[in-house]
Tab-separated table of C-alpha atoms in Angstrom:
chain	number	residue	atom	x	y	z
A	1	MET	CA	44.493	27.139	27.815
A	2	HIS	CA	46.281	24.531	27.164
A	3	PRO	CA	50.057	23.985	27.818
A	4	ALA	CA	52.480	21.783	25.994
A	5	THR	CA	52.729	21.701	22.362
A	6	PRO	CA	51.597	18.440	21.058
A	7	ARG	CA	47.242	20.055	22.294
A	8	ARG	CA	47.386	22.403	20.264
A	9	ARG	CA	47.602	20.721	17.222
A	10	PHE	CA	44.191	18.911	19.014
A	11	ALA	CA	42.737	22.651	19.729
A	12	ASN	CA	41.093	23.721	16.236
A	13	ARG	CA	40.010	19.758	15.138
A	14	GLY	CA	36.964	21.060	14.294
A	15	GLN	CA	37.804	24.082	11.801
A	16	ARG	CA	41.319	22.577	10.281
A	17	LYS	CA	39.883	18.997	9.759
A	18	ASN	CA	42.584	17.655	7.485
A	19	GLU	CA	45.583	19.647	8.378
A	20	ALA	CA	44.792	18.472	12.230
A	21	LYS	CA	44.104	14.783	11.194
A	22	VAL	CA	47.412	14.634	9.080
A	23	THR	CA	49.215	16.036	12.204
A	24	ARG	CA	47.268	13.147	14.371
A	25	VAL	CA	48.514	10.473	12.691
A	26	GLU	CA	51.988	11.489	12.372
A	27	ASP	CA	52.489	12.611	15.760
A	28	ALA	CA	50.645	9.388	17.282
A	29	SER	CA	54.111	7.069	16.952
A	30	ARG	CA	56.242	10.021	18.060
A	31	LEU	CA	54.064	10.225	21.154
A	32	MET	CA	54.022	6.997	21.789
A	33	ALA	CA	57.779	7.023	21.901
A	34	ARG	CA	57.541	9.909	24.479
A	35	VAL	CA	55.122	8.359	26.571
A	36	ARG	CA	57.143	5.301	27.012
A	37	ALA	CA	59.760	7.746	28.090
A	38	ARG	CA	57.095	8.489	30.877
A	39	GLU	CA	56.148	12.306	30.032
A	40	THR	CA	52.633	12.525	31.107
A	41	ALA	CA	52.211	15.627	28.559
A	42	ALA	CA	52.405	13.427	25.649
A	43	PHE	CA	50.381	11.019	27.357
A	44	GLU	CA	47.445	13.910	27.648
A	45	ALA	CA	48.176	14.862	24.057
A	46	LEU	CA	46.890	11.354	22.993
A	47	TYR	CA	44.277	10.972	25.220
A	48	ASP	CA	42.701	14.265	23.623
A	49	GLY	CA	43.536	13.211	19.988
A	50	TYR	CA	41.705	9.339	20.593
A	51	HIS	CA	39.756	8.804	23.430
A	52	ARG	CA	36.365	9.742	21.590
A	53	LEU	CA	36.986	7.311	19.299
A	54	VAL	CA	37.495	5.080	21.926
A	55	TYR	CA	34.622	5.988	23.816
A	56	GLY	CA	32.722	5.864	20.712
A	57	ILE	CA	33.647	2.458	19.738
A	58	ALA	CA	32.668	0.924	23.217
A	59	ASN	CA	29.415	3.036	23.355
A	60	ARG	CA	28.314	1.864	20.393
A	61	MET	CA	28.695	-1.752	20.920
A	62	LEU	CA	27.942	-1.686	24.964
A	63	HIS	CA	24.921	1.074	24.854
A	64	ASP	CA	26.171	2.144	28.146
A	65	ALA	CA	27.964	5.377	28.913
A	66	THR	CA	29.117	4.020	32.423
A	67	ALA	CA	30.926	0.717	30.617
A	68	ALA	CA	32.123	2.677	27.592
A	69	GLU	CA	33.642	5.212	30.049
A	70	ASP	CA	35.265	2.105	31.373
A	71	VAL	CA	36.663	1.066	28.539
A	72	THR	CA	37.943	4.291	27.633
A	73	GLN	CA	39.936	4.039	31.175
A	74	GLY	CA	41.247	0.612	30.817
A	75	VAL	CA	42.790	1.494	27.439
A	76	PHE	CA	44.084	4.340	28.351
A	77	LEU	CA	45.525	3.016	31.542
A	78	LYS	CA	46.735	0.193	29.590
A	79	ILE	CA	49.008	2.312	26.992
A	80	TRP	CA	50.259	3.929	30.258
A	81	SER	CA	51.529	1.338	32.070
A	82	SER	CA	52.243	-0.980	29.397
A	83	PRO	CA	53.283	1.386	26.253
A	84	ASP	CA	55.570	-1.048	24.494
A	85	VAL	CA	52.093	-2.791	23.625
A	86	PHE	CA	52.108	-0.301	20.659
A	87	SER	CA	55.748	0.401	18.487
A	88	SER	CA	54.880	0.992	15.226
A	89	GLY	CA	52.306	1.222	12.448
A	90	ASN	CA	48.659	2.392	12.065
A	91	PHE	CA	47.828	3.798	15.662
A	92	THR	CA	44.337	4.305	14.735
A	93	ALA	CA	43.475	0.831	13.579
A	94	TRP	CA	45.483	-0.104	16.881
A	95	ILE	CA	43.710	1.426	19.121
A	96	ALA	CA	40.378	0.852	17.295
A	97	ARG	CA	40.996	-2.959	17.594
A	98	VAL	CA	42.170	-3.113	20.960
A	99	ALA	CA	38.685	-0.732	22.035
A	100	ARG	CA	36.634	-2.891	19.839
A	101	ASN	CA	38.393	-6.102	21.554
A	102	ARG	CA	38.252	-4.694	24.873
A	103	SER	CA	34.301	-3.924	24.523
A	104	LEU	CA	34.147	-7.769	23.103
A	105	ASP	CA	35.534	-8.881	26.633
A	106	LEU	CA	32.457	-6.926	28.336
A	107	LEU	CA	30.136	-8.071	25.978
A	108	ARG	CA	30.912	-12.057	26.320
A	109	SER	CA	30.776	-11.065	29.943
A	110	ARG	CA	27.661	-10.170	29.701
A	111	ALA	CA	26.081	-13.031	27.693
A	112	ALA	CA	28.333	-15.867	26.670
A	113	HIS	CA	27.747	-15.175	22.498
A	114	THR	CA	30.180	-13.065	20.851
A	115	GLU	CA	33.741	-14.285	19.362
A	116	GLY	CA	35.097	-12.812	16.327
A	117	GLU	CA	38.328	-10.533	17.910
A	118	LEU	CA	39.672	-7.778	15.496
A	119	PRO	CA	43.058	-9.302	13.483
A	120	GLU	CA	45.767	-7.548	13.511
A	121	SER	CA	46.664	-5.818	9.846
A	122	LEU	CA	49.354	-7.319	7.819
A	123	PRO	CA	52.260	-5.330	9.096
A	124	ALA	CA	53.464	-4.121	5.535
A	125	ASP	CA	50.109	-2.396	4.837
A	126	GLU	CA	49.972	-0.122	8.128
A	127	ALA	CA	51.637	2.497	6.945
A	128	LEU	CA	49.738	2.548	3.469
A	129	GLU	CA	46.751	2.803	5.207
A	130	GLU	CA	47.762	5.596	7.425
A	131	ARG	CA	48.749	7.853	4.599
A	132	ALA	CA	46.031	6.952	2.523
A	133	PHE	CA	42.734	7.551	5.292
A	134	ALA	CA	44.686	10.333	7.424
A	135	SER	CA	42.706	13.503	6.514
A	136	ILE	CA	39.163	11.556	6.524
A	137	ASP	CA	36.962	12.242	9.495
A	138	ALA	CA	34.190	10.607	11.080
A	139	ALA	CA	31.461	12.552	9.555
A	140	LYS	CA	32.554	11.473	6.027
A	141	VAL	CA	32.911	8.084	6.829
A	142	ARG	CA	29.215	8.153	8.366
A	143	ASP	CA	27.904	9.520	4.972
A	144	ALA	CA	29.681	7.156	3.194
A	145	LEU	CA	28.330	4.244	5.137
A	146	ALA	CA	24.842	5.753	4.925
A	147	ARG	CA	24.931	5.263	1.124
A	148	LEU	CA	26.324	1.843	1.101
A	149	PRO	CA	23.389	-0.258	0.027
A	150	ARG	CA	21.296	-1.729	2.532
A	151	GLU	CA	22.435	-5.396	2.684
A	152	GLN	CA	25.865	-4.437	2.823
A	153	ARG	CA	25.558	-2.028	5.684
A	154	GLU	CA	23.991	-3.967	7.697
A	155	PRO	CA	26.006	-7.145	8.208
A	156	ILE	CA	29.074	-5.091	8.523
A	157	GLU	CA	27.939	-2.983	11.102
A	158	LEU	CA	26.314	-5.776	12.851
A	159	GLY	CA	29.606	-8.019	12.801
A	160	PHE	CA	31.328	-5.251	13.833
A	161	PHE	CA	29.940	-3.679	16.501
A	162	SER	CA	27.701	-5.927	17.681
A	163	GLY	CA	30.330	-8.661	17.599
A	164	ILE	CA	28.185	-11.374	16.431
A	165	THR	CA	29.455	-14.056	14.017
A	166	HIS	CA	28.465	-14.255	10.567
A	167	GLU	CA	26.528	-17.395	11.055
A	168	GLU	CA	24.739	-15.578	13.659
A	169	ILE	CA	24.305	-13.052	11.193
A	170	ALA	CA	22.530	-15.227	8.731
A	171	ARG	CA	20.884	-16.982	11.141
A	172	ARG	CA	18.826	-14.268	12.389
A	173	SER	CA	18.413	-12.113	9.070
A	174	GLY	CA	17.196	-15.631	7.325
A	175	ILE	CA	19.929	-15.107	4.456
A	176	PRO	CA	22.208	-18.076	3.339
A	177	LEU	CA	25.505	-17.443	4.707
A	178	GLY	CA	27.542	-17.488	1.699
A	179	THR	CA	25.051	-14.219	0.500
A	180	ILE	CA	26.312	-12.751	4.121
A	181	LYS	CA	29.849	-13.037	3.274
A	182	THR	CA	30.023	-12.026	-0.467
A	183	ARG	CA	27.906	-8.485	1.295
A	184	ILE	CA	30.209	-8.174	3.574
A	185	ARG	CA	32.970	-8.122	1.431
A	186	SER	CA	31.354	-5.762	-1.159
A	187	GLY	CA	30.305	-3.852	1.459
A	188	LEU	CA	33.995	-2.762	2.673
A	189	ARG	CA	35.160	-2.519	-1.098
A	190	ARG	CA	32.775	-0.427	-1.543
A	191	LEU	CA	33.025	2.163	1.777
A	192	ARG	CA	37.065	1.869	0.913
A	193	GLU	CA	36.421	2.992	-3.126
A	194	THR	CA	33.714	5.790	-1.826
A	195	LEU	CA	36.302	6.874	0.857
A	196	ASP	CA	39.136	7.236	-1.764
A	197	GLY	CA	37.544	9.645	-3.707
A	198	ALA	CA	37.420	11.665	-0.819
A	199	VAL	CA	41.058	10.951	0.394
A	200	THR	CA	43.429	14.259	0.207
A	201	ALA	CA	47.165	13.182	-1.694
B	1	MET	CA	41.982	-25.730	-3.556
B	2	ILE	CA	38.654	-26.124	-1.224
B	3	GLU	CA	40.681	-24.446	2.152
B	4	HIS	CA	41.598	-21.248	0.057
B	5	ASP	CA	38.045	-20.761	-1.522
B	6	ASP	CA	36.958	-21.123	1.604
B	7	VAL	CA	39.230	-18.782	3.369
B	8	PHE	CA	39.155	-16.630	0.645
B	9	GLU	CA	35.320	-16.234	1.296
B	10	ASN	CA	35.473	-15.288	5.067
B	11	LEU	CA	38.000	-12.535	4.362
B	12	GLY	CA	35.673	-9.879	4.863
B	13	ALA	CA	34.002	-11.589	7.897
B	14	TYR	CA	37.662	-12.057	9.164
B	15	ALA	CA	38.554	-8.538	8.586
B	16	ILE	CA	35.644	-7.276	10.747
B	17	GLY	CA	36.059	-9.801	13.660
B	18	ALA	CA	32.837	-11.859	12.769
B	19	LEU	CA	34.402	-15.231	12.793
B	20	ASN	CA	34.524	-17.728	15.423
B	21	GLY	CA	38.117	-18.903	16.879
B	22	PRO	CA	38.824	-21.630	15.062
B	23	ASP	CA	37.495	-20.644	11.377
B	24	ALA	CA	40.018	-17.169	12.019
B	25	ALA	CA	42.819	-19.224	13.125
B	26	ALA	CA	41.946	-21.111	10.024
B	27	VAL	CA	42.283	-17.487	7.917
B	28	ARG	CA	45.502	-16.471	9.900
B	29	ARG	CA	47.418	-19.446	9.175
B	30	HIS	CA	46.156	-19.457	5.524
B	31	LEU	CA	47.010	-15.763	4.801
B	32	ASP	CA	50.699	-16.322	5.747
B	33	ALA	CA	51.289	-18.440	2.957
B	34	CYS	CA	48.649	-17.185	0.323
B	35	GLY	CA	49.487	-13.971	-1.785
B	36	GLU	CA	46.379	-13.791	-3.239
B	37	CYS	CA	44.524	-14.380	-0.149
B	38	ARG	CA	47.339	-11.358	1.250
B	39	ARG	CA	46.025	-9.258	-1.822
B	40	GLU	CA	42.261	-9.468	-1.092
B	41	TYR	CA	42.762	-8.975	2.765
B	42	ARG	CA	44.764	-5.631	1.623
B	43	GLU	CA	41.809	-4.276	-0.262
B	44	LEU	CA	39.475	-5.335	2.231
B	45	SER	CA	41.045	-4.005	6.101
B	46	PRO	CA	41.572	-0.448	5.410
B	47	ALA	CA	37.607	-0.081	5.540
B	48	VAL	CA	37.248	-1.552	8.566
B	49	THR	CA	39.714	1.309	10.414
B	50	LEU	CA	37.236	3.214	8.889
B	51	LEU	CA	34.144	1.488	10.182
B	52	ALA	CA	35.788	1.742	13.662
B	53	THR	CA	36.242	6.244	13.062
B	54	SER	CA	32.091	6.195	11.993
B	55	ALA	CA	31.448	5.522	15.788
B	56	GLU	CA	34.044	8.202	17.087
B	57	SER	CA	32.225	10.587	19.312
B	58	CYS	CA	31.949	14.208	18.456
B	59	ALA	CA	32.150	17.318	20.783
B	60	ASP	CA	29.436	18.875	18.878
B	61	ALA	CA	26.428	16.999	20.339
B	62	ALA	CA	24.363	19.531	17.596
B	63	SER	CA	25.934	16.888	15.111
B	64	GLY	CA	23.469	14.062	16.397
B	65	ALA	CA	26.761	12.108	17.158
B	66	ILE	CA	27.643	10.508	20.492
B	67	ALA	CA	28.667	12.619	23.211
B	68	ALA	CA	32.329	12.165	24.654
B	69	PRO	CA	33.196	10.703	27.714
B	70	SER	CA	33.260	13.050	30.764
B	71	ALA	CA	36.159	16.120	31.770
B	72	LEU	CA	35.844	14.147	35.142
B	73	LEU	CA	37.160	10.482	33.592
B	74	LYS	CA	40.367	12.482	32.014
B	75	ALA	CA	40.555	14.177	35.012
B	76	ARG	CA	41.071	10.836	37.180
B	77	LEU	CA	43.566	9.527	34.444
B	78	MET	CA	45.697	12.395	34.365
B	79	ARG	CA	45.698	12.011	38.541
B	80	GLN	CA	46.934	8.720	38.156
B	81	VAL	CA	49.427	9.137	35.266
B	82	ARG	CA	50.910	11.827	37.200
B	83	ALA	CA	51.166	10.006	40.213
B	84	ASP	CA	52.732	7.315	38.731
B	85	ALA	CA	55.427	9.432	36.527
B	86	PRO	CA	58.565	10.945	37.185
B	87	ALA	CA	58.856	14.588	38.053
B	88	GLN	CA	58.407	16.026	34.453
B	89	ALA	CA	60.230	19.320	33.169
B	90	PRO	CA	57.851	21.819	33.544
B	91	ALA	CA	55.779	22.395	29.775
B	92	ALA	CA	57.436	24.708	27.356
B	93	VAL	CA	54.855	27.856	27.337
B	94	GLY	CA	54.494	29.973	24.599
B	95	MET	CA	52.784	33.005	26.345
B	96	ARG	CA	52.998	37.031	25.056
B	97	ARG	CA	51.921	38.709	27.852
B	98	MET	CA	53.720	37.575	30.317
B	99	ARG	CA	53.483	38.419	33.863
B	100	PRO	CA	56.714	38.322	35.952
B	101	VAL	CA	57.866	34.620	37.211
B	102	VAL	CA	54.713	33.872	37.993
B	103	TRP	CA	52.407	33.665	34.579
B	104	PRO	CA	53.975	30.476	32.973
B	105	ALA	CA	53.130	28.714	35.911
B	106	TYR	CA	49.554	30.117	35.445
B	107	ALA	CA	49.600	28.693	32.157
B	108	VAL	CA	50.352	25.042	33.034
B	109	ALA	CA	47.857	25.247	36.139
B	110	ALA	CA	44.968	26.177	33.995
B	111	ALA	CA	45.254	22.904	32.750
B	112	CYS	CA	45.192	21.795	36.231
B	113	LEU	CA	42.566	24.002	37.425
B	114	ALA	CA	39.542	21.381	36.095
B	115	ILE	CA	41.706	18.310	38.070
B	116	ALA	CA	42.170	20.791	40.894
B	117	LEU	CA	38.101	21.595	41.296
B	118	ILE	CA	36.933	18.125	40.161
B	119	SER	CA	39.832	16.154	42.775
B	120	SER	CA	37.554	18.539	45.354
B	121	VAL	CA	34.360	17.022	44.301
B	122	TYR	CA	35.507	13.777	44.757
B	123	ASN	CA	36.868	14.946	48.496
B	124	ILE	CA	33.348	16.695	49.189
B	125	GLY	CA	32.074	13.208	48.392
B	126	LEU	CA	34.535	11.828	51.461
B	127	SER	CA	33.716	14.639	53.657
B	128	GLN	CA	30.133	13.381	54.103
B	129	ARG	CA	31.439	11.434	56.424
B	130	ILE	CA	32.389	14.462	58.811
B	131	GLY	CA	29.036	15.424	58.570
B	132	GLN	CA	28.947	18.755	56.295
B	133	ALA	CA	25.001	19.500	55.579
B	134	ASP	CA	24.021	18.105	52.894
B	135	ALA	CA	22.384	21.172	50.811
B	136	GLN	CA	26.328	22.703	51.409
B	137	ILE	CA	27.753	19.542	49.992
B	138	ALA	CA	25.541	19.475	47.317
B	139	ALA	CA	25.474	23.090	45.977
B	140	LEU	CA	29.373	23.056	46.430
B	141	THR	CA	29.143	20.030	44.083
B	142	SER	CA	27.252	20.914	41.645
B	143	HIS	CA	29.191	24.370	41.511
B	144	ALA	CA	32.138	22.526	40.850
B	145	ASN	CA	31.148	20.678	38.450
B	146	ALA	CA	29.778	23.634	36.495
B	147	LEU	CA	33.046	25.359	36.713
B	148	ALA	CA	35.152	22.223	35.106
B	149	SER	CA	33.084	21.645	32.413
B	150	SER	CA	32.758	25.382	31.353
B	151	SER	CA	35.468	25.705	28.983
B	152	GLU	CA	34.258	29.384	28.863
B	153	THR	CA	34.874	29.614	32.573
B	154	GLN	CA	38.434	28.424	32.096
B	155	LYS	CA	39.194	31.749	29.622
B	156	GLN	CA	37.604	33.696	32.455
B	157	MET	CA	39.768	32.393	34.826
B	158	VAL	CA	42.814	32.816	32.752
B	159	ALA	CA	41.401	36.337	31.838
B	160	ASP	CA	41.125	37.471	35.206
B	161	LEU	CA	44.588	36.237	36.436
B	162	MET	CA	46.076	38.482	33.603
B	163	ALA	CA	44.080	41.447	34.108
B	164	PRO	CA	45.564	44.124	34.946
B	165	ASP	CA	42.508	45.657	36.912
B	166	SER	CA	42.036	42.383	39.178
B	167	GLN	CA	42.761	42.509	42.844
B	168	ARG	CA	45.828	40.941	43.713
B	169	PHE	CA	47.276	39.919	47.420
B	170	ALA	CA	50.476	38.426	47.405
B	171	VAL	CA	50.677	34.844	49.803
B	172	ASN	CA	53.722	32.782	50.257
B	173	GLY	CA	54.228	30.708	47.402
B	174	GLY	CA	51.725	32.704	45.126
B	175	GLU	CA	48.846	35.021	45.271
B	176	VAL	CA	45.329	35.666	45.345
B	177	VAL	CA	43.231	36.919	42.508
B	178	LYS	CA	39.538	38.833	42.906
B	179	ASN	CA	37.547	40.366	40.190
B	180	GLU	CA	34.250	41.229	40.879
B	181	GLY	CA	32.726	38.219	42.420
B	182	ARG	CA	35.418	36.170	41.269
B	183	ALA	CA	38.326	34.830	43.777
B	184	TYR	CA	41.574	32.383	43.024
B	185	VAL	CA	43.806	30.933	44.823
B	186	ALA	CA	46.516	31.049	42.610
B	187	MET	CA	49.816	28.974	44.116
B	188	HIS	CA	52.766	28.852	42.021
B	189	SER	CA	55.252	27.360	44.545
B	190	ALA	CA	52.606	25.612	47.096
B	191	PRO	CA	54.595	22.652	48.542
B	192	MET	CA	53.101	19.331	48.814
B	193	PRO	CA	51.093	18.730	51.865
B	194	PRO	CA	51.622	15.815	54.110
B	195	LYS	CA	50.040	12.039	52.983
B	196	GLY	CA	46.851	12.081	53.849
B	197	LYS	CA	46.336	15.887	54.144
B	198	VAL	CA	45.235	18.432	51.247
B	199	TYR	CA	45.029	22.113	51.036
B	200	GLN	CA	41.708	23.663	51.868
B	201	ALA	CA	40.106	26.890	51.178
B	202	TRP	CA	38.079	29.327	53.716
B	203	TYR	CA	36.156	32.544	53.125
B	204	LEU	CA	35.164	34.606	55.385
B	205	ARG	CA	31.400	35.675	54.611
B	206	ALA	CA	30.821	39.276	54.930
B	207	GLY	CA	28.807	39.835	58.688
B	208	SER	CA	29.966	36.243	60.045
B	209	LYS	CA	32.039	34.887	62.777
B	210	THR	CA	33.475	32.122	61.395
B	211	MET	CA	34.812	30.523	57.991
B	212	THR	CA	33.274	29.089	55.668
B	213	PRO	CA	34.848	25.998	54.290
B	214	SER	CA	35.709	25.249	50.530
B	215	LEU	CA	37.413	23.980	47.781
B	216	THR	CA	40.302	21.262	49.167
B	217	PHE	CA	42.823	21.289	46.310
B	218	VAL	CA	46.729	19.529	46.001
B	219	PRO	CA	49.468	21.206	44.060
B	220	ASP	CA	50.869	19.418	41.164
B	221	ARG	CA	54.038	18.050	41.005
B	222	THR	CA	55.729	21.221	40.405
B	223	GLY	CA	54.124	22.937	43.049
B	224	VAL	CA	51.411	24.773	41.179
B	225	ALA	CA	47.838	25.118	41.985
B	226	VAL	CA	45.193	27.752	40.858
B	227	VAL	CA	41.452	26.579	41.967
B	228	ALA	CA	38.311	28.782	41.566
B	229	ILE	CA	36.717	29.699	44.439
B	230	PRO	CA	33.180	29.280	44.394
B	231	GLY	CA	30.782	31.366	45.326
B	232	ASN	CA	30.170	35.387	45.016
B	233	ALA	CA	33.510	37.138	45.832
B	234	LYS	CA	31.724	40.213	46.466
B	235	VAL	CA	30.613	39.127	49.657
B	236	MET	CA	33.800	37.725	50.849
B	237	GLU	CA	35.401	39.660	53.670
B	238	ALA	CA	38.978	37.104	53.679
B	239	VAL	CA	40.202	34.234	52.354
B	240	ALA	CA	42.142	31.533	53.761
B	241	VAL	CA	43.941	28.368	53.358
B	242	SER	CA	45.161	26.122	55.764
B	243	ILE	CA	46.194	22.105	55.684
B	244	GLU	CA	43.650	19.626	56.442
B	245	PRO	CA	42.814	16.036	56.349
B	246	GLU	CA	41.912	14.806	52.648
B	247	GLY	CA	38.234	15.167	53.079
B	248	GLY	CA	38.471	18.431	53.976
B	249	SER	CA	37.074	20.051	57.552
B	250	LYS	CA	34.284	21.608	58.711
B	251	GLN	CA	36.441	24.370	60.437
B	252	PRO	CA	40.396	24.555	59.958
B	253	THR	CA	41.965	22.488	62.459
B	254	SER	CA	45.290	24.245	61.577
B	255	LYS	CA	46.875	27.475	61.639
B	256	PRO	CA	45.958	28.671	57.705
B	257	ALA	CA	49.002	29.098	55.657
B	258	PHE	CA	47.581	32.212	54.564
B	259	VAL	CA	44.823	34.511	55.164
B	260	VAL	CA	44.397	37.494	53.216
B	261	LYS	CA	41.252	40.523	53.822
B	262	PHE	CA	40.025	42.107	50.948
B	263	THR	CA	39.975	45.377	50.898
C-alpha cells in the first residue's frame, strides 16, 4: 500500500502507460520544488519515478549491477542534498545526463579513455522536448532503435553508452570519421522521426 | 566558414557526448553565435533523451530488459533522507475502511514495513559480533529478505491488520496482531529509542523456557512501526518487545516494553 498522492500516479505505470508518463513529466518539476522544501514524500515519489532510468543507464554503461546501484544512490543523494542543482526544464533529459556523466566518471577512473560529457540542452527547447516525448515509453524506444539501420545504430549506441569518442569509434570500426559523423546525425534524426509518429498530441 | 562546417558535422557526436573536451568546447562556443547550428542541434538533441530512455530498466523481468535496483537500495536511501529531513507532516491517506485512530498510521507504516525489515537485516549483520548462531542469522536474514521483496506479503500484512477476524492485543502505543501463522507488531505511537538502541521483538516458542530473539526495528519520525515477525505464529505462545542495543541481543537486556500472551 502506498501513502501520499504522488506515489499513486506511478503505481499503474504498466497499465496506463501514456497517462502515467505525461503525469510523470508534469510532476517532476513540482516534485523538485517540494524536495527543495525538504519533503521526503516528494523525494520518494521522484525516486519511484526515475530510479529505473538512472539505474538502467548506469548498468548499461558499466555492466556492473553494484556499480550501477552506487551511481543510482549517488544521483539521488545529490538530488536530496543539493536540490537547487535542477531548477526547471526537462527533468528526464537532466537526470539522464547526470546518470550518464556520473557513470562516465566511473568508467574513466577504471581505464583512462573516455572524454565525452553529455552537453546541456539549449534552454528554449526543453519544454518542447518534454511535451513532445512525454508519452513514449522505453519499450517503444527500444523498438525504434532496433529498426534503425545497424550502421547508424551502432555508432550512436557506442558513443552514448560506451562513452568513447567518435574518433575512437572510427578507429575501431575502420570507417572514415566523416562517415561516422554523418551516420550519427542521420541515425538521431531517424530515431526522432520514427518516434514522432508514435507521439500523442 | 571552415569552423562552422566542422561544428555542423560534429553536432550529432556532440549531442551524444562523443566529442573530446576541446572539440565539445568549440561546439558550445559556436552554438552561442550560430542560428543554423542551433536549429540543427535542436533537431538532434531530443533523440538523445530517447536514446537514454531505451536503457530504462523494467519492473517486468519477463520483457527481457534489465532488472531494477534492489529494494534495499531504496530503503537505505530513504533512511538517510528521513534522518536528514525535518519532522514531516503525516501523509494524507485516502483509506475508506478505517479502523479508529490507528489505521491511518498503518497506511504510512505499510511503506515503512520494508524499511523496518530491511534495517533489521543490517542489524543482523552487526549482531554477528555478539555471537548469534550463524544458522539462526541466516534464516532470519533470508526470511526478512523474502518478506521485504514480496509485495504479496505487504498486501497480506495490510489484509491481516484490517481483517475483522484477526486477533488483536492492545499494548501501550500500538497492538500486536495475529492471524493464522502470521504475527505483527504494529505501533502507532512508539517513542524513539535512545541513541544506539533499537526495539527488538521476541517470541516464546511453545514448550520453550526462554524468549527467541527476532527482528529489531525503529519507529519512523511519527512514531509508527509495523513489523511482521518471521516464523510461524501458530507455535508462538507470546510476543514481547524490549529496548536493546543496536544489532539486537541474544537475551533481553532490559525489561520488556510489553509482553503479549497469545490465547
